[in-house]
Every structure is written in C-alpha cells, then in structure tokens.
C-alpha cells in the first residue's frame, strides 16, 4: 500500500524529520509507525478522547506548530 503525503507546514516537517533522525528511521517509516499505532495500539476510551481532545492538548499542538 502506498500513502502519498506532502508537508504544507514547514514547522511540522522539521519536527517529523528531526524525530525520524533521532530514531534512526526514515520519515516514511515514522509515519507508518504512527498510523499503525493508531490502528492497533490506541483504544478509543473515554480517557483517550478527553486527553487528545482537551483544550490543553490542542494548545500544546498549536504552540509546537507555532499556530495562533
């Protein structure tokens, strides 16, 4: 299976490339790891919904991506 992607946010691209380099894997492998983690490892529980949809978590993401 092939997944095409393009980074439109330079800050996000930089973050992903640094993480892949830190782990010693390709950006493609890193993206697949996150997809597989989402499909296999994360369960949609009430706790995970609260965590990943909380305003605090969204603010952290906005700050990391330098979005106002």
Short mmCIF file of N, CA, C and O in Angstrom, two decimals:
data_model
loop_
_atom_site.label_atom_id
_atom_site.label_comp_id
_atom_site.label_asym_id
_atom_site.label_seq_id
_atom_site.Cartn_x
_atom_site.Cartn_y
_atom_site.Cartn_z
N UNK A 1 0.85 -1.18 0.00
CA UNK A 1 0.00 0.00 0.00
C UNK A 1 0.89 1.24 0.00
O UNK A 1 1.89 1.29 0.70
N UNK A 2 0.51 2.22 -0.76
CA UNK A 2 1.28 3.45 -0.85
C UNK A 2 0.44 4.59 -0.31
O UNK A 2 -0.74 4.73 -0.65
N UNK A 3 1.05 5.40 0.53
CA UNK A 3 0.38 6.59 1.03
C UNK A 3 1.20 7.79 0.59
O UNK A 3 2.39 7.88 0.88
N UNK A 4 0.56 8.68 -0.15
CA UNK A 4 1.23 9.90 -0.57
C UNK A 4 0.94 10.99 0.44
O UNK A 4 -0.17 11.09 0.97
N UNK A 5 1.93 11.78 0.72
CA UNK A 5 1.74 12.88 1.66
C UNK A 5 2.65 14.03 1.27
O UNK A 5 3.65 13.85 0.56
N UNK A 6 2.28 15.19 1.72
CA UNK A 6 3.08 16.38 1.48
C UNK A 6 2.96 17.26 2.72
O UNK A 6 1.87 17.49 3.23
N UNK A 7 4.09 17.71 3.20
CA UNK A 7 4.08 18.62 4.33
C UNK A 7 3.82 20.04 3.82
O UNK A 7 4.57 20.54 2.99
N UNK A 8 2.77 20.64 4.29
CA UNK A 8 2.48 22.02 3.91
C UNK A 8 2.89 22.98 5.02
O UNK A 8 2.91 24.18 4.80
N UNK A 9 3.21 22.44 6.17
CA UNK A 9 3.65 23.25 7.30
C UNK A 9 5.12 22.95 7.54
O UNK A 9 5.49 21.83 7.91
N UNK A 10 5.97 23.93 7.31
CA UNK A 10 7.42 23.73 7.43
C UNK A 10 7.83 23.35 8.85
O UNK A 10 8.75 22.56 9.04
N UNK A 11 7.17 23.91 9.85
CA UNK A 11 7.49 23.60 11.25
C UNK A 11 7.21 22.12 11.52
O UNK A 11 8.02 21.43 12.14
N UNK A 12 6.06 21.63 11.07
CA UNK A 12 5.72 20.22 11.25
C UNK A 12 6.70 19.32 10.52
O UNK A 12 7.16 18.30 11.06
N UNK A 13 7.07 19.69 9.30
CA UNK A 13 8.04 18.92 8.53
C UNK A 13 9.36 18.81 9.28
O UNK A 13 9.94 17.73 9.38
N UNK A 14 9.81 19.91 9.85
CA UNK A 14 11.05 19.92 10.61
C UNK A 14 10.97 19.02 11.84
O UNK A 14 11.90 18.26 12.13
N UNK A 15 9.85 19.07 12.54
CA UNK A 15 9.65 18.25 13.74
C UNK A 15 9.70 16.76 13.37
O UNK A 15 10.37 15.97 14.02
N UNK A 16 9.00 16.39 12.31
CA UNK A 16 8.94 14.99 11.89
C UNK A 16 10.32 14.51 11.43
O UNK A 16 10.75 13.41 11.77
N UNK A 17 11.02 15.33 10.67
CA UNK A 17 12.35 14.94 10.19
C UNK A 17 13.33 14.77 11.35
O UNK A 17 14.13 13.83 11.35
N UNK A 18 13.26 15.65 12.33
CA UNK A 18 14.15 15.53 13.50
C UNK A 18 13.85 14.27 14.29
O UNK A 18 14.75 13.59 14.75
N UNK A 19 12.56 13.97 14.46
CA UNK A 19 12.17 12.76 15.20
C UNK A 19 12.64 11.51 14.47
O UNK A 19 13.16 10.57 15.09
N UNK A 20 12.47 11.47 13.16
CA UNK A 20 12.91 10.31 12.38
C UNK A 20 14.43 10.14 12.49
O UNK A 20 14.92 9.03 12.66
N UNK A 21 15.15 11.25 12.41
CA UNK A 21 16.60 11.19 12.53
C UNK A 21 17.02 10.69 13.91
O UNK A 21 17.91 9.87 14.05
N UNK A 22 16.35 11.19 14.94
CA UNK A 22 16.63 10.77 16.31
C UNK A 22 16.44 9.26 16.47
O UNK A 22 17.23 8.59 17.13
N UNK A 23 15.40 8.73 15.85
CA UNK A 23 15.10 7.30 15.96
C UNK A 23 15.90 6.46 14.96
O UNK A 23 15.88 5.22 15.04
N UNK A 24 16.57 7.10 14.01
CA UNK A 24 17.36 6.38 13.03
C UNK A 24 16.51 5.65 11.99
O UNK A 24 16.88 4.59 11.52
N UNK A 25 15.35 6.24 11.67
CA UNK A 25 14.46 5.65 10.67
C UNK A 25 14.08 6.71 9.65
O UNK A 25 14.31 7.90 9.86
N UNK A 26 13.48 6.28 8.57
CA UNK A 26 13.04 7.23 7.54
C UNK A 26 11.75 7.92 7.99
O UNK A 26 11.02 7.43 8.87
N UNK A 27 11.48 9.04 7.35
CA UNK A 27 10.23 9.75 7.62
C UNK A 27 9.04 8.87 7.26
O UNK A 27 8.04 8.82 7.99
N UNK A 28 9.14 8.14 6.14
CA UNK A 28 8.06 7.22 5.74
C UNK A 28 7.79 6.19 6.82
O UNK A 28 6.65 5.91 7.16
N UNK A 29 8.86 5.60 7.37
CA UNK A 29 8.70 4.58 8.42
C UNK A 29 8.06 5.20 9.67
O UNK A 29 7.21 4.59 10.31
N UNK A 30 8.48 6.40 10.01
CA UNK A 30 7.91 7.09 11.17
C UNK A 30 6.41 7.31 10.99
O UNK A 30 5.62 7.04 11.90
N UNK A 31 6.03 7.76 9.81
CA UNK A 31 4.60 7.99 9.54
C UNK A 31 3.83 6.67 9.62
O UNK A 31 2.75 6.61 10.22
N UNK A 32 4.38 5.60 9.03
CA UNK A 32 3.72 4.30 9.11
C UNK A 32 3.60 3.83 10.57
O UNK A 32 2.59 3.25 10.96
N UNK A 33 4.65 4.07 11.35
CA UNK A 33 4.59 3.68 12.77
C UNK A 33 3.45 4.38 13.48
O UNK A 33 2.74 3.77 14.28
N UNK A 34 3.27 5.66 13.20
CA UNK A 34 2.17 6.39 13.83
C UNK A 34 0.81 5.90 13.34
O UNK A 34 -0.13 5.77 14.12
N UNK A 35 0.72 5.60 12.05
CA UNK A 35 -0.55 5.06 11.53
C UNK A 35 -0.86 3.72 12.19
O UNK A 35 -1.98 3.50 12.67
N UNK A 36 0.12 2.83 12.23
CA UNK A 36 -0.10 1.51 12.84
C UNK A 36 -0.41 1.63 14.32
O UNK A 36 -1.24 0.89 14.84
N UNK A 37 0.25 2.55 15.01
CA UNK A 37 -0.04 2.76 16.42
C UNK A 37 -1.49 3.18 16.59
O UNK A 37 -2.20 2.70 17.47
N UNK A 38 -1.93 4.05 15.73
CA UNK A 38 -3.32 4.50 15.79
C UNK A 38 -4.30 3.39 15.50
O UNK A 38 -5.35 3.30 16.13
N UNK A 39 -3.95 2.52 14.56
CA UNK A 39 -4.86 1.44 14.20
C UNK A 39 -4.84 0.30 15.20
O UNK A 39 -5.85 -0.32 15.47
N UNK A 40 -3.67 0.02 15.78
CA UNK A 40 -3.52 -1.16 16.60
C UNK A 40 -3.37 -0.89 18.10
O UNK A 40 -3.79 -1.70 18.90
N UNK A 41 -2.73 0.21 18.44
CA UNK A 41 -2.35 0.39 19.83
C UNK A 41 -3.22 1.30 20.66
O UNK A 41 -3.33 1.14 21.86
N UNK A 42 -3.81 2.28 20.04
CA UNK A 42 -4.62 3.23 20.79
C UNK A 42 -6.08 2.80 20.76
O UNK A 42 -6.64 2.54 19.71
N UNK A 43 -6.64 2.71 21.92
CA UNK A 43 -8.04 2.34 22.01
C UNK A 43 -8.86 3.59 22.29
O UNK A 43 -8.44 4.46 23.03
N UNK A 44 -10.02 3.67 21.70
CA UNK A 44 -10.87 4.84 21.88
C UNK A 44 -11.64 4.69 23.19
O UNK A 44 -12.76 4.22 23.21
N UNK A 45 -10.98 5.08 24.23
CA UNK A 45 -11.63 5.07 25.53
C UNK A 45 -12.03 6.48 25.87
O UNK A 45 -11.60 7.44 25.24
N UNK A 46 -12.82 6.61 26.88
CA UNK A 46 -13.24 7.94 27.31
C UNK A 46 -12.03 8.77 27.74
O UNK A 46 -11.94 9.95 27.44
N UNK A 47 -11.06 8.11 28.40
CA UNK A 47 -9.86 8.82 28.85
C UNK A 47 -9.05 9.35 27.67
O UNK A 47 -8.57 10.48 27.70
N UNK A 48 -8.85 8.53 26.62
CA UNK A 48 -8.06 8.99 25.48
C UNK A 48 -8.79 10.09 24.73
O UNK A 48 -8.17 11.02 24.22
N UNK A 49 -10.10 10.00 24.65
CA UNK A 49 -10.87 11.06 23.99
C UNK A 49 -10.71 12.38 24.74
O UNK A 49 -10.51 13.42 24.12
N UNK A 50 -10.78 12.31 26.05
CA UNK A 50 -10.61 13.52 26.85
C UNK A 50 -9.21 14.09 26.69
O UNK A 50 -9.03 15.29 26.54
N UNK A 51 -8.21 13.20 26.71
CA UNK A 51 -6.83 13.66 26.61
C UNK A 51 -6.55 14.33 25.27
O UNK A 51 -6.03 15.43 25.21
N UNK A 52 -6.87 13.65 24.18
CA UNK A 52 -6.50 14.14 22.86
C UNK A 52 -7.44 15.20 22.30
O UNK A 52 -7.15 15.79 21.26
N UNK A 53 -8.53 15.45 22.96
CA UNK A 53 -9.44 16.50 22.52
C UNK A 53 -9.60 17.59 23.55
O UNK A 53 -10.47 18.44 23.43
N UNK A 54 -8.74 17.58 24.56
CA UNK A 54 -8.82 18.63 25.57
C UNK A 54 -8.22 19.91 25.01
O UNK A 54 -7.36 19.90 24.12
N UNK A 55 -8.66 21.02 25.52
CA UNK A 55 -8.14 22.31 25.08
C UNK A 55 -6.66 22.43 25.40
O UNK A 55 -5.89 22.99 24.61
N UNK A 56 -6.23 21.86 26.52
CA UNK A 56 -4.81 21.91 26.89
C UNK A 56 -3.96 21.19 25.85
O UNK A 56 -2.90 21.69 25.45
N UNK A 57 -4.39 20.02 25.41
CA UNK A 57 -3.64 19.26 24.41
C UNK A 57 -3.62 20.00 23.08
O UNK A 57 -2.57 20.09 22.43
N UNK A 58 -4.75 20.55 22.68
CA UNK A 58 -4.80 21.31 21.43
C UNK A 58 -3.92 22.55 21.50
O UNK A 58 -3.28 22.91 20.51
N UNK A 59 -3.85 23.18 22.67
CA UNK A 59 -2.97 24.33 22.84
C UNK A 59 -1.50 23.93 22.70
O UNK A 59 -0.70 24.67 22.13
N UNK A 60 -1.13 22.76 23.23
CA UNK A 60 0.24 22.25 23.09
C UNK A 60 0.60 22.06 21.62
O UNK A 60 1.70 22.40 21.19
N UNK A 61 -0.32 21.49 20.87
CA UNK A 61 -0.09 21.27 19.43
C UNK A 61 0.06 22.61 18.71
O UNK A 61 0.97 22.79 17.91
N UNK A 62 -0.84 23.53 19.00
CA UNK A 62 -0.76 24.86 18.39
C UNK A 62 0.57 25.53 18.69
O UNK A 62 1.21 26.14 17.81
N UNK A 63 1.03 25.40 19.92
CA UNK A 63 2.30 26.02 20.31
C UNK A 63 3.47 25.35 19.59
O UNK A 63 4.38 26.03 19.10
N UNK A 64 3.44 24.02 19.48
CA UNK A 64 4.52 23.31 18.81
C UNK A 64 4.59 23.68 17.33
O UNK A 64 5.67 23.76 16.76
N UNK A 65 3.43 23.92 16.73
CA UNK A 65 3.39 24.27 15.31
C UNK A 65 3.42 25.76 15.07
O UNK A 65 3.37 26.22 13.94
N UNK A 66 3.48 26.53 16.15
CA UNK A 66 3.51 27.99 16.08
C UNK A 66 2.27 28.52 15.37
O UNK A 66 2.34 29.35 14.46
N UNK A 67 1.12 28.00 15.78
CA UNK A 67 -0.17 28.43 15.23
C UNK A 67 -0.86 29.29 16.28
O UNK A 67 -0.93 28.92 17.45
N UNK A 68 -1.39 30.40 15.83
CA UNK A 68 -2.11 31.26 16.77
C UNK A 68 -3.60 31.12 16.63
O UNK A 68 -4.13 30.78 15.64
#
